[in-house]
CSV table of C-alpha atoms in Angstrom, one decimal:
chain,number,residue,atom,x,y,z
A,1,UNK,CA,20.1,16.2,-38.2
A,2,UNK,CA,20.7,19.7,-37.0
A,3,UNK,CA,17.0,20.5,-37.3
A,4,UNK,CA,16.3,17.4,-35.2
A,5,UNK,CA,18.7,18.5,-32.5
A,6,UNK,CA,17.1,22.0,-32.5
A,7,UNK,CA,13.7,20.4,-32.3
A,8,UNK,CA,14.8,18.2,-29.4
A,9,UNK,CA,16.4,21.2,-27.6
A,10,UNK,CA,13.3,23.4,-27.9
A,11,UNK,CA,11.2,20.6,-26.6
A,12,UNK,CA,13.7,19.5,-23.9
A,13,UNK,CA,11.2,19.9,-21.1
A,14,UNK,CA,8.6,17.7,-22.8
A,15,UNK,CA,11.2,15.0,-23.4
A,16,UNK,CA,12.4,15.1,-19.8
A,17,UNK,CA,8.8,14.8,-18.8
A,18,UNK,CA,8.3,11.8,-21.1
A,19,UNK,CA,11.5,10.2,-19.9
A,20,UNK,CA,10.6,10.5,-16.2
A,21,UNK,CA,7.0,9.2,-16.9
A,22,UNK,CA,8.4,6.2,-18.8
A,23,UNK,CA,10.8,5.4,-15.9
A,24,UNK,CA,8.0,5.7,-13.3
A,25,UNK,CA,5.5,3.8,-15.2
A,26,UNK,CA,7.9,1.0,-16.1
A,27,UNK,CA,8.9,0.7,-12.4
A,28,UNK,CA,5.2,0.6,-11.5
A,29,UNK,CA,4.4,-2.1,-14.0
A,30,UNK,CA,7.5,-4.2,-13.3
A,31,UNK,CA,7.0,-3.9,-9.6
A,32,UNK,CA,3.4,-4.8,-9.6
A,33,UNK,CA,3.6,-7.7,-12.0
A,34,UNK,CA,7.0,-9.3,-11.4
A,35,UNK,CA,8.0,-7.8,-8.1
A,36,UNK,CA,11.5,-7.5,-9.3
A,37,UNK,CA,12.6,-4.2,-7.9
A,38,UNK,CA,13.2,-5.6,-4.4
A,39,UNK,CA,15.9,-3.2,-3.5
A,40,UNK,CA,13.8,-0.1,-3.3
A,41,UNK,CA,10.7,-0.8,-1.4
A,42,UNK,CA,9.9,-0.7,2.3
A,43,UNK,CA,12.1,-3.7,3.1
A,44,UNK,CA,15.1,-1.6,2.0
A,45,UNK,CA,17.3,-0.5,4.8
A,46,UNK,CA,16.6,3.3,4.8
A,47,UNK,CA,12.9,3.2,5.0
A,48,UNK,CA,13.0,0.0,7.1
A,49,UNK,CA,15.1,1.7,9.8
A,50,UNK,CA,12.8,4.8,9.8
A,51,UNK,CA,9.8,2.6,10.3
A,52,UNK,CA,11.6,0.7,13.0
A,53,UNK,CA,12.2,4.0,14.9
A,54,UNK,CA,8.5,5.0,14.4
A,55,UNK,CA,7.4,1.6,15.7
A,56,UNK,CA,9.7,1.8,18.7
A,57,UNK,CA,7.8,4.9,19.8
A,58,UNK,CA,4.3,3.9,18.7
A,59,UNK,CA,4.4,0.4,20.2
A,60,UNK,CA,4.1,1.8,23.8
A,61,UNK,CA,0.5,2.9,23.0
A,62,UNK,CA,-0.6,-0.6,22.1
A,63,UNK,CA,1.2,-2.5,24.9
A,64,UNK,CA,-2.1,-3.3,26.7
A,65,UNK,CA,-3.8,-4.8,23.6
A,66,UNK,CA,-0.7,-6.7,22.7
A,67,UNK,CA,-0.3,-8.1,26.2
A,68,UNK,CA,-4.0,-9.3,26.2
A,69,UNK,CA,-3.6,-10.9,22.8
A,70,UNK,CA,-0.4,-12.7,23.8
A,71,UNK,CA,-1.9,-13.8,27.1
A,72,UNK,CA,-4.9,-15.2,25.3
A,73,UNK,CA,-2.7,-17.0,22.9
A,74,UNK,CA,-0.5,-18.4,25.6
A,75,UNK,CA,-3.6,-19.8,27.3
A,76,UNK,CA,-4.7,-21.3,24.0
A,77,UNK,CA,-1.4,-22.9,23.4
A,78,UNK,CA,-1.2,-24.3,26.9
A,79,UNK,CA,-4.5,-26.0,26.4
A,80,UNK,CA,-3.2,-27.8,23.3
A,81,UNK,CA,-1.1,-30.9,23.6
A,82,UNK,CA,2.5,-29.9,24.0
A,83,UNK,CA,3.8,-32.9,22.1
A,84,UNK,CA,3.0,-31.2,18.8
A,85,UNK,CA,5.1,-28.2,19.6
A,86,UNK,CA,8.8,-28.7,19.9
A,87,UNK,CA,10.5,-25.6,21.4
A,88,UNK,CA,13.9,-25.0,19.8
A,89,UNK,CA,14.6,-21.5,21.1
A,90,UNK,CA,12.8,-18.5,22.3
A,91,UNK,CA,11.2,-17.5,19.0
A,92,UNK,CA,11.2,-20.5,16.7
A,93,UNK,CA,8.6,-23.3,17.1
A,94,UNK,CA,8.3,-26.5,15.1
A,95,UNK,CA,5.2,-28.5,14.5
A,96,UNK,CA,5.6,-32.1,13.4
A,97,UNK,CA,2.6,-33.7,11.8
A,98,UNK,CA,3.6,-37.4,11.7
A,99,UNK,CA,0.6,-38.6,9.7
A,100,UNK,CA,1.3,-36.5,6.6
A,101,UNK,CA,5.1,-36.2,7.0
A,102,UNK,CA,4.7,-32.5,6.6
A,103,UNK,CA,6.8,-30.0,8.5
A,104,UNK,CA,6.0,-26.4,9.2
A,105,UNK,CA,8.1,-24.1,11.2
A,106,UNK,CA,6.8,-20.8,12.7
A,107,UNK,CA,9.0,-17.8,13.3
A,108,UNK,CA,7.6,-14.9,15.2
A,109,UNK,CA,8.0,-11.4,13.8
A,110,UNK,CA,6.9,-7.9,14.7
A,111,UNK,CA,4.9,-5.7,12.3
A,112,UNK,CA,6.7,-2.4,12.0
A,113,UNK,CA,4.5,-0.9,9.2
A,114,UNK,CA,1.0,-1.8,8.2
A,115,UNK,CA,-1.9,-0.3,6.2
A,116,UNK,CA,-5.6,-1.2,5.7
A,117,UNK,CA,-6.9,1.9,4.0
A,118,UNK,CA,-5.5,1.4,0.5
A,119,UNK,CA,-6.7,-0.8,-2.4
A,120,UNK,CA,-3.4,-2.7,-2.2
A,121,UNK,CA,-2.1,-3.0,1.3
A,122,UNK,CA,1.4,-4.2,2.5
A,123,UNK,CA,3.1,-4.9,5.8
A,124,UNK,CA,6.7,-4.6,6.8
A,125,UNK,CA,8.2,-7.1,9.4
A,126,UNK,CA,11.3,-6.7,11.5
A,127,UNK,CA,13.0,-9.9,10.3
A,128,UNK,CA,14.4,-10.9,6.9
A,129,UNK,CA,17.0,-13.0,5.0
A,130,UNK,CA,19.3,-13.2,8.0
A,131,UNK,CA,16.6,-15.0,10.0
A,132,UNK,CA,15.9,-17.4,7.2
A,133,UNK,CA,12.9,-15.7,5.6
A,134,UNK,CA,12.4,-16.1,1.9
A,135,UNK,CA,9.9,-14.9,-0.7
A,136,UNK,CA,6.4,-16.6,-0.8
A,137,UNK,CA,6.3,-17.7,2.8
A,138,UNK,CA,2.9,-17.4,4.5
A,139,UNK,CA,2.2,-15.0,7.3
A,140,UNK,CA,-0.4,-15.6,10.0
A,141,UNK,CA,-1.3,-14.1,13.4
A,142,UNK,CA,-2.8,-15.8,16.4
A,143,UNK,CA,-6.3,-14.9,15.1
A,144,UNK,CA,-6.0,-15.8,11.4
A,145,UNK,CA,-4.2,-15.4,8.1
A,146,UNK,CA,-2.3,-12.1,7.3
A,147,UNK,CA,-0.5,-12.4,4.0
A,148,UNK,CA,2.4,-13.7,1.9
A,149,UNK,CA,6.0,-12.5,2.0
A,150,UNK,CA,6.8,-10.5,-1.1
A,151,UNK,CA,10.4,-9.3,-0.7
A,152,UNK,CA,13.1,-9.7,1.9
A,153,UNK,CA,16.2,-7.6,2.7
A,154,UNK,CA,18.8,-8.6,5.3
A,155,UNK,CA,16.8,-7.6,8.3
A,156,UNK,CA,13.3,-6.7,7.0
A,157,UNK,CA,10.6,-8.3,5.0
A,158,UNK,CA,7.7,-6.8,3.0
A,159,UNK,CA,4.4,-8.7,3.0
A,160,UNK,CA,1.5,-8.5,0.6
A,161,UNK,CA,-1.5,-8.3,2.9
A,162,UNK,CA,-4.7,-10.4,2.3
A,163,UNK,CA,-6.2,-6.9,1.7
A,164,UNK,CA,-4.8,-6.7,-1.8
A,165,UNK,CA,-6.4,-6.8,-5.3
A,166,UNK,CA,-4.3,-9.7,-6.4
A,167,UNK,CA,-4.8,-11.8,-3.2
A,168,UNK,CA,-6.7,-15.0,-3.7
A,169,UNK,CA,-6.7,-17.5,-0.9
A,170,UNK,CA,-7.8,-21.1,-1.3
A,171,UNK,CA,-10.3,-21.6,1.5
A,172,UNK,CA,-12.9,-24.2,2.7
A,173,UNK,CA,-15.9,-24.3,4.9
A,174,UNK,CA,-14.8,-26.0,8.1
A,175,UNK,CA,-18.1,-27.9,8.6
A,176,UNK,CA,-18.6,-29.2,5.1
A,177,UNK,CA,-15.1,-29.1,3.5
A,178,UNK,CA,-16.2,-27.4,0.3
A,179,UNK,CA,-13.4,-25.5,-1.3
A,180,UNK,CA,-13.6,-21.9,-2.7
A,181,UNK,CA,-11.5,-18.8,-2.8
A,182,UNK,CA,-11.4,-15.7,-0.6
A,183,UNK,CA,-11.1,-12.4,-2.5
A,184,UNK,CA,-10.9,-8.9,-1.1
A,185,UNK,CA,-13.0,-6.4,-3.0
A,186,UNK,CA,-11.7,-3.3,-1.3
A,187,UNK,CA,-14.6,-1.7,0.4
A,188,UNK,CA,-14.1,-2.7,4.0
A,189,UNK,CA,-11.0,-4.0,5.7
A,190,UNK,CA,-13.0,-6.3,7.9
A,191,UNK,CA,-14.9,-8.1,5.1
A,192,UNK,CA,-14.2,-10.2,2.0
A,193,UNK,CA,-16.1,-12.4,-0.3
A,194,UNK,CA,-15.9,-16.1,-0.7
A,195,UNK,CA,-16.6,-17.5,-4.2
A,196,UNK,CA,-17.0,-20.9,-5.9
A,197,UNK,CA,-19.2,-22.5,-3.2
A,198,UNK,CA,-22.0,-24.4,-5.0
A,199,UNK,CA,-25.6,-23.7,-3.9
A,200,UNK,CA,-26.3,-27.3,-2.7
A,201,UNK,CA,-24.1,-26.8,0.4
A,202,UNK,CA,-26.3,-26.0,3.4
A,203,UNK,CA,-24.2,-23.1,4.7
A,204,UNK,CA,-25.4,-20.9,7.5
A,205,UNK,CA,-24.4,-17.6,9.0
A,206,UNK,CA,-21.5,-18.0,11.4
A,207,UNK,CA,-19.8,-21.0,9.6
A,208,UNK,CA,-16.1,-20.8,10.0
A,209,UNK,CA,-13.9,-20.5,6.9
A,210,UNK,CA,-10.4,-22.0,7.1
A,211,UNK,CA,-7.4,-22.4,4.7
A,212,UNK,CA,-7.7,-25.4,2.5
A,213,UNK,CA,-4.0,-26.4,2.6
A,214,UNK,CA,-4.0,-26.8,-1.2
A,215,UNK,CA,-1.4,-24.1,-1.7
A,216,UNK,CA,2.1,-24.7,-0.4
A,217,UNK,CA,1.9,-21.4,1.4
A,218,UNK,CA,-0.5,-22.0,4.3
A,219,UNK,CA,-1.0,-25.2,6.2
A,220,UNK,CA,-4.6,-26.6,6.4
A,221,UNK,CA,-7.0,-25.3,9.0
A,222,UNK,CA,-5.8,-21.8,9.7
A,223,UNK,CA,-8.9,-19.6,10.5
A,224,UNK,CA,-9.7,-16.9,7.9
A,225,UNK,CA,-13.1,-15.7,9.2
A,226,UNK,CA,-16.7,-16.5,9.4
A,227,UNK,CA,-19.7,-16.2,7.1
A,228,UNK,CA,-21.9,-13.1,7.9
A,229,UNK,CA,-24.1,-13.1,4.8
A,230,UNK,CA,-24.9,-15.4,1.9
A,231,UNK,CA,-27.4,-15.3,-0.9
A,232,UNK,CA,-28.1,-16.9,-4.3
A,233,UNK,CA,-28.4,-14.6,-7.2
A,234,UNK,CA,-30.9,-15.8,-9.7
A,235,UNK,CA,-29.6,-18.2,-12.4
A,236,UNK,CA,-26.3,-18.6,-10.5
A,237,UNK,CA,-25.0,-22.0,-9.4
A,238,UNK,CA,-22.7,-20.5,-6.8
A,239,UNK,CA,-23.4,-18.5,-3.6
A,240,UNK,CA,-22.5,-14.9,-3.2
A,241,UNK,CA,-21.0,-15.0,0.3
A,242,UNK,CA,-19.6,-12.2,2.5
A,243,UNK,CA,-17.2,-13.2,5.3
A,244,UNK,CA,-15.8,-11.3,8.2
A,245,UNK,CA,-12.1,-11.7,8.8
A,246,UNK,CA,-11.2,-13.1,12.2
A,247,UNK,CA,-8.2,-10.8,12.3
A,248,UNK,CA,-8.6,-7.1,12.8
A,249,UNK,CA,-5.8,-6.0,10.4
A,250,UNK,CA,-5.7,-2.6,11.9
A,251,UNK,CA,-4.5,-4.0,15.3
A,252,UNK,CA,-1.8,-6.3,14.0
A,253,UNK,CA,1.4,-6.2,16.1
A,254,UNK,CA,3.0,-9.7,16.3
A,255,UNK,CA,2.7,-12.3,13.5
A,256,UNK,CA,4.2,-15.7,12.6
A,257,UNK,CA,6.0,-16.5,9.4
A,258,UNK,CA,5.5,-20.1,8.2
A,259,UNK,CA,8.4,-22.0,6.6
A,260,UNK,CA,7.2,-25.0,4.6
A,261,UNK,CA,10.1,-27.4,4.2
A,262,UNK,CA,8.3,-29.5,1.5
A,263,UNK,CA,7.2,-26.5,-0.5
A,264,UNK,CA,9.7,-26.9,-3.4
A,265,UNK,CA,8.9,-30.6,-3.7
A,266,UNK,CA,5.1,-29.9,-4.0
A,267,UNK,CA,5.6,-26.9,-6.4
A,268,UNK,CA,8.0,-28.8,-8.7
A,269,UNK,CA,5.6,-31.8,-8.9
A,270,UNK,CA,2.6,-29.6,-9.6
A,271,UNK,CA,4.5,-27.7,-12.3
A,272,UNK,CA,5.7,-30.9,-13.9
A,273,UNK,CA,2.2,-32.3,-14.1
A,274,UNK,CA,0.8,-29.1,-15.6
A,275,UNK,CA,3.4,-29.1,-18.3
A,276,UNK,CA,2.7,-32.5,-19.5
B,1,UNK,CA,16.3,31.4,-6.8
B,2,UNK,CA,18.4,32.6,-3.9
B,3,UNK,CA,20.0,30.3,-1.3
B,4,UNK,CA,17.3,30.9,1.3
B,5,UNK,CA,14.6,29.7,-1.0
B,6,UNK,CA,16.5,26.6,-1.9
B,7,UNK,CA,17.0,25.7,1.7
B,8,UNK,CA,13.3,26.3,2.6
B,9,UNK,CA,12.2,24.1,-0.3
B,10,UNK,CA,14.7,21.3,0.5
B,11,UNK,CA,13.5,21.3,4.1
B,12,UNK,CA,9.8,21.3,3.0
B,13,UNK,CA,10.6,18.3,0.7
B,14,UNK,CA,11.8,16.2,3.6
B,15,UNK,CA,9.3,17.5,6.1
B,16,UNK,CA,6.4,16.7,3.8
B,17,UNK,CA,7.7,13.2,3.1
B,18,UNK,CA,8.0,12.4,6.8
B,19,UNK,CA,4.5,13.9,7.5
B,20,UNK,CA,3.1,11.8,4.7
B,21,UNK,CA,4.6,8.5,5.6
B,22,UNK,CA,4.7,8.7,9.4
B,23,UNK,CA,1.4,10.5,10.1
B,24,UNK,CA,-1.0,10.7,7.2
B,25,UNK,CA,-0.5,7.2,5.8
B,26,UNK,CA,-1.4,5.8,9.2
B,27,UNK,CA,-4.6,7.8,9.6
B,28,UNK,CA,-7.8,5.8,9.2
B,29,UNK,CA,-10.9,7.8,8.1
B,30,UNK,CA,-12.9,4.9,6.7
B,31,UNK,CA,-11.6,3.2,3.5
B,32,UNK,CA,-12.3,6.2,1.3
B,33,UNK,CA,-10.1,9.0,2.5
B,34,UNK,CA,-6.4,8.9,2.1
B,35,UNK,CA,-5.0,12.5,1.9
B,36,UNK,CA,-1.8,12.9,0.0
B,37,UNK,CA,-0.6,16.3,1.3
B,38,UNK,CA,3.0,15.8,0.0
B,39,UNK,CA,1.8,17.3,-3.4
B,40,UNK,CA,2.0,20.7,-1.5
B,41,UNK,CA,5.7,20.7,-2.3
B,42,UNK,CA,5.0,20.7,-6.0
B,43,UNK,CA,2.2,23.3,-5.6
B,44,UNK,CA,4.4,25.7,-3.7
B,45,UNK,CA,7.6,25.7,-5.7
B,46,UNK,CA,8.3,29.3,-6.8
B,47,UNK,CA,6.7,30.2,-10.1
B,48,UNK,CA,10.1,31.1,-11.7
B,49,UNK,CA,11.7,27.7,-10.9
B,50,UNK,CA,13.3,26.2,-14.0
B,51,UNK,CA,11.1,23.4,-15.5
B,52,UNK,CA,13.7,20.7,-15.2
B,53,UNK,CA,14.1,21.3,-11.5
B,54,UNK,CA,10.4,21.0,-11.0
B,55,UNK,CA,10.2,17.8,-13.0
B,56,UNK,CA,13.2,16.1,-11.3
B,57,UNK,CA,12.3,17.2,-7.8
B,58,UNK,CA,8.7,15.9,-8.3
B,59,UNK,CA,10.1,12.6,-9.6
B,60,UNK,CA,12.3,12.3,-6.5
B,61,UNK,CA,9.4,13.2,-4.2
B,62,UNK,CA,7.1,10.6,-5.8
B,63,UNK,CA,9.8,7.9,-5.7
B,64,UNK,CA,10.5,8.6,-2.0
B,65,UNK,CA,6.8,8.3,-1.1
B,66,UNK,CA,6.7,5.1,-3.2
B,67,UNK,CA,9.6,3.6,-1.3
B,68,UNK,CA,7.7,3.9,1.9
B,69,UNK,CA,4.4,2.7,0.5
B,70,UNK,CA,5.6,-0.3,-1.5
B,71,UNK,CA,4.0,1.2,-4.6
B,72,UNK,CA,7.1,1.8,-6.7
B,73,UNK,CA,6.5,4.2,-9.6
B,74,UNK,CA,2.8,4.9,-8.7
B,75,UNK,CA,3.3,8.2,-6.8
B,76,UNK,CA,6.2,9.2,-9.1
B,77,UNK,CA,4.0,8.9,-12.2
B,78,UNK,CA,1.2,11.1,-10.7
B,79,UNK,CA,3.7,13.7,-9.3
B,80,UNK,CA,5.7,14.1,-12.6
B,81,UNK,CA,2.5,14.6,-14.5
B,82,UNK,CA,1.2,17.4,-12.3
B,83,UNK,CA,4.7,19.0,-12.3
B,84,UNK,CA,4.6,19.1,-16.1
B,85,UNK,CA,1.2,20.7,-16.4
B,86,UNK,CA,1.7,23.1,-13.4
B,87,UNK,CA,3.2,26.0,-15.5
B,88,UNK,CA,0.2,25.8,-18.0
B,89,UNK,CA,-2.3,25.9,-15.1
B,90,UNK,CA,-0.5,28.9,-13.6
B,91,UNK,CA,-0.5,30.7,-17.0
B,92,UNK,CA,-4.1,30.1,-17.6
B,93,UNK,CA,-5.2,31.2,-14.1
B,94,UNK,CA,-2.8,34.2,-14.0
B,95,UNK,CA,-4.1,35.7,-17.3
B,96,UNK,CA,-6.5,37.9,-15.4
B,97,UNK,CA,-4.4,38.7,-12.3
B,98,UNK,CA,-1.2,40.7,-12.2
B,99,UNK,CA,1.8,38.4,-12.4
B,100,UNK,CA,4.1,38.6,-9.4
B,101,UNK,CA,7.6,37.6,-10.5
B,102,UNK,CA,9.5,35.1,-8.4
B,103,UNK,CA,6.6,34.6,-6.0
B,104,UNK,CA,5.3,31.4,-4.5
B,105,UNK,CA,1.9,30.3,-5.7
B,106,UNK,CA,0.4,30.7,-2.2
B,107,UNK,CA,-2.6,32.5,-0.8
B,108,UNK,CA,-0.3,35.3,0.5
B,109,UNK,CA,0.6,36.5,-3.0
B,110,UNK,CA,-2.5,35.5,-4.9
B,111,UNK,CA,-6.1,35.4,-3.7
B,112,UNK,CA,-7.7,32.6,-1.8
B,113,UNK,CA,-10.0,32.0,-4.8
B,114,UNK,CA,-7.0,31.8,-7.1
B,115,UNK,CA,-5.1,29.4,-4.9
B,116,UNK,CA,-8.2,27.2,-4.4
B,117,UNK,CA,-8.8,26.8,-8.1
B,118,UNK,CA,-5.1,26.1,-8.7
B,119,UNK,CA,-4.8,23.5,-5.9
B,120,UNK,CA,-8.1,21.9,-6.8
B,121,UNK,CA,-7.2,21.3,-10.4
B,122,UNK,CA,-3.7,19.8,-9.7
B,123,UNK,CA,-4.8,17.8,-6.6
B,124,UNK,CA,-7.8,16.3,-8.6
B,125,UNK,CA,-5.6,15.3,-11.5
B,126,UNK,CA,-2.9,13.9,-9.2
B,127,UNK,CA,-5.4,11.9,-7.1
B,128,UNK,CA,-7.3,10.6,-10.1
B,129,UNK,CA,-4.1,9.2,-11.7
B,130,UNK,CA,-3.1,7.8,-8.4
B,131,UNK,CA,-6.3,5.9,-7.5
B,132,UNK,CA,-7.1,4.7,-11.0
B,133,UNK,CA,-3.5,3.5,-11.6
B,134,UNK,CA,-3.4,1.8,-8.2
B,135,UNK,CA,-6.5,-0.4,-9.2
B,136,UNK,CA,-5.4,-0.5,-12.9
B,137,UNK,CA,-8.9,-1.3,-14.1
B,138,UNK,CA,-12.2,0.4,-14.5
B,139,UNK,CA,-14.2,-2.3,-12.9
B,140,UNK,CA,-14.5,-0.4,-9.6
B,141,UNK,CA,-15.0,2.9,-11.4
B,142,UNK,CA,-17.6,4.4,-9.1
B,143,UNK,CA,-16.0,3.3,-5.9
B,144,UNK,CA,-12.6,4.7,-7.1
B,145,UNK,CA,-14.3,8.0,-8.1
B,146,UNK,CA,-15.7,8.4,-4.6
B,147,UNK,CA,-12.3,7.8,-3.3
B,148,UNK,CA,-10.8,10.4,-5.6
B,149,UNK,CA,-13.4,13.0,-4.5
B,150,UNK,CA,-13.2,12.3,-0.8
B,151,UNK,CA,-9.4,12.2,-0.7
B,152,UNK,CA,-9.0,15.3,-2.8
B,153,UNK,CA,-11.3,17.2,-0.4
B,154,UNK,CA,-9.3,16.0,2.6
B,155,UNK,CA,-6.0,16.9,0.9
B,156,UNK,CA,-7.3,20.4,0.0
B,157,UNK,CA,-8.6,21.1,3.5
B,158,UNK,CA,-5.3,20.1,5.0
B,159,UNK,CA,-3.4,22.2,2.5
B,160,UNK,CA,-5.5,25.3,3.2
B,161,UNK,CA,-5.2,24.8,6.9
B,162,UNK,CA,-1.4,24.6,6.4
B,163,UNK,CA,-1.4,27.8,4.4
B,164,UNK,CA,-3.1,29.8,7.1
B,165,UNK,CA,-0.8,28.3,9.8
B,166,UNK,CA,2.4,29.3,8.0
B,167,UNK,CA,1.5,32.3,5.9
B,168,UNK,CA,-0.8,35.1,7.1
B,169,UNK,CA,-2.7,36.5,4.1
B,170,UNK,CA,-2.1,40.2,3.4
B,171,UNK,CA,-5.3,42.2,4.1
């Protein structure tokens, strides 16, 4: 026993090193796979408030672009039938789709931190639990999809961007309705690949890709991007398609978080069916 | 370590975290180059610093960067590893040169060549761990390798510029 203690003491630095590495690595694995450690990421209040201060300063530099985007979006919304949009207060809009009895609510939020240059990118938004945001809600902008809420604190939420190695979005080609998945392979933040589209579909360059509405996160028909390149590799029954995102993720400033009131019902039913 | 050195190092700790998360994490030089200059804190701790202080402070540094980048544990793993091997690298590299007790491992006390080799080894190890762990697979091996090389070069250039800005080398 005494020898063991002496051995441990002599090697104390090595054991401290091991201990710290095990802590770090465990945190990393837990956080990437189960996203448990919600209290200590960018939605936590210390880093959230620092990002808020930075954003308050930096937003002045992008006011012009933001104004143009908002003006364009206003024009677009004005051209749509106002019956579909019930205004509840300044920031919350409700869309009632009477045919399918589905109800989505959009809450506007400001992006206070964003990255596009890593393999796994995240965003931080300035609203959280107090504004009714919960985990797994979809996030879109006026130009296309953005990501999925990963964690929420009282006043901030942290979002997994579409630009992430684990992101897989159920998508379809608007013109033909064939369903595939959009994956980001990490080379360029403007481009992604679309897989699982069979070769008999007569796709062309410029076809629009929209969300399929199969997942409970995004409603159907939100623009993802358009096809810029497609080819068939020999012996393959699926296309290799490159798409360009409609959203320039580097310029994000205002986004909408989607609340789906029927999400639990859909998820529970799907889970029940799969278990049988 | 006297009080002055402690204060300087604590200030450097916070200054480098803010520089990293507020400035460098937002800079876009294509998708390949993400400089992580905060490792300069670990590189510049005085040679005589007790090992456990180096390890614990590197862990805190990594965890702080992680908190801001939503990558909990990633930067901490890489930082603790280079903090652990740092004394060995200093010993191997200093075998030929006269050892200056209590000095910082900076260009001022050693030569530019010594500092470049020292920083290159640690930065390369740190960035390799970081980028490969972030992907957690070897399927994009070559792309990640390019990322490691490009980012390490950018980090080194920024570190050397910083050294000449704050410490005039003795001629």
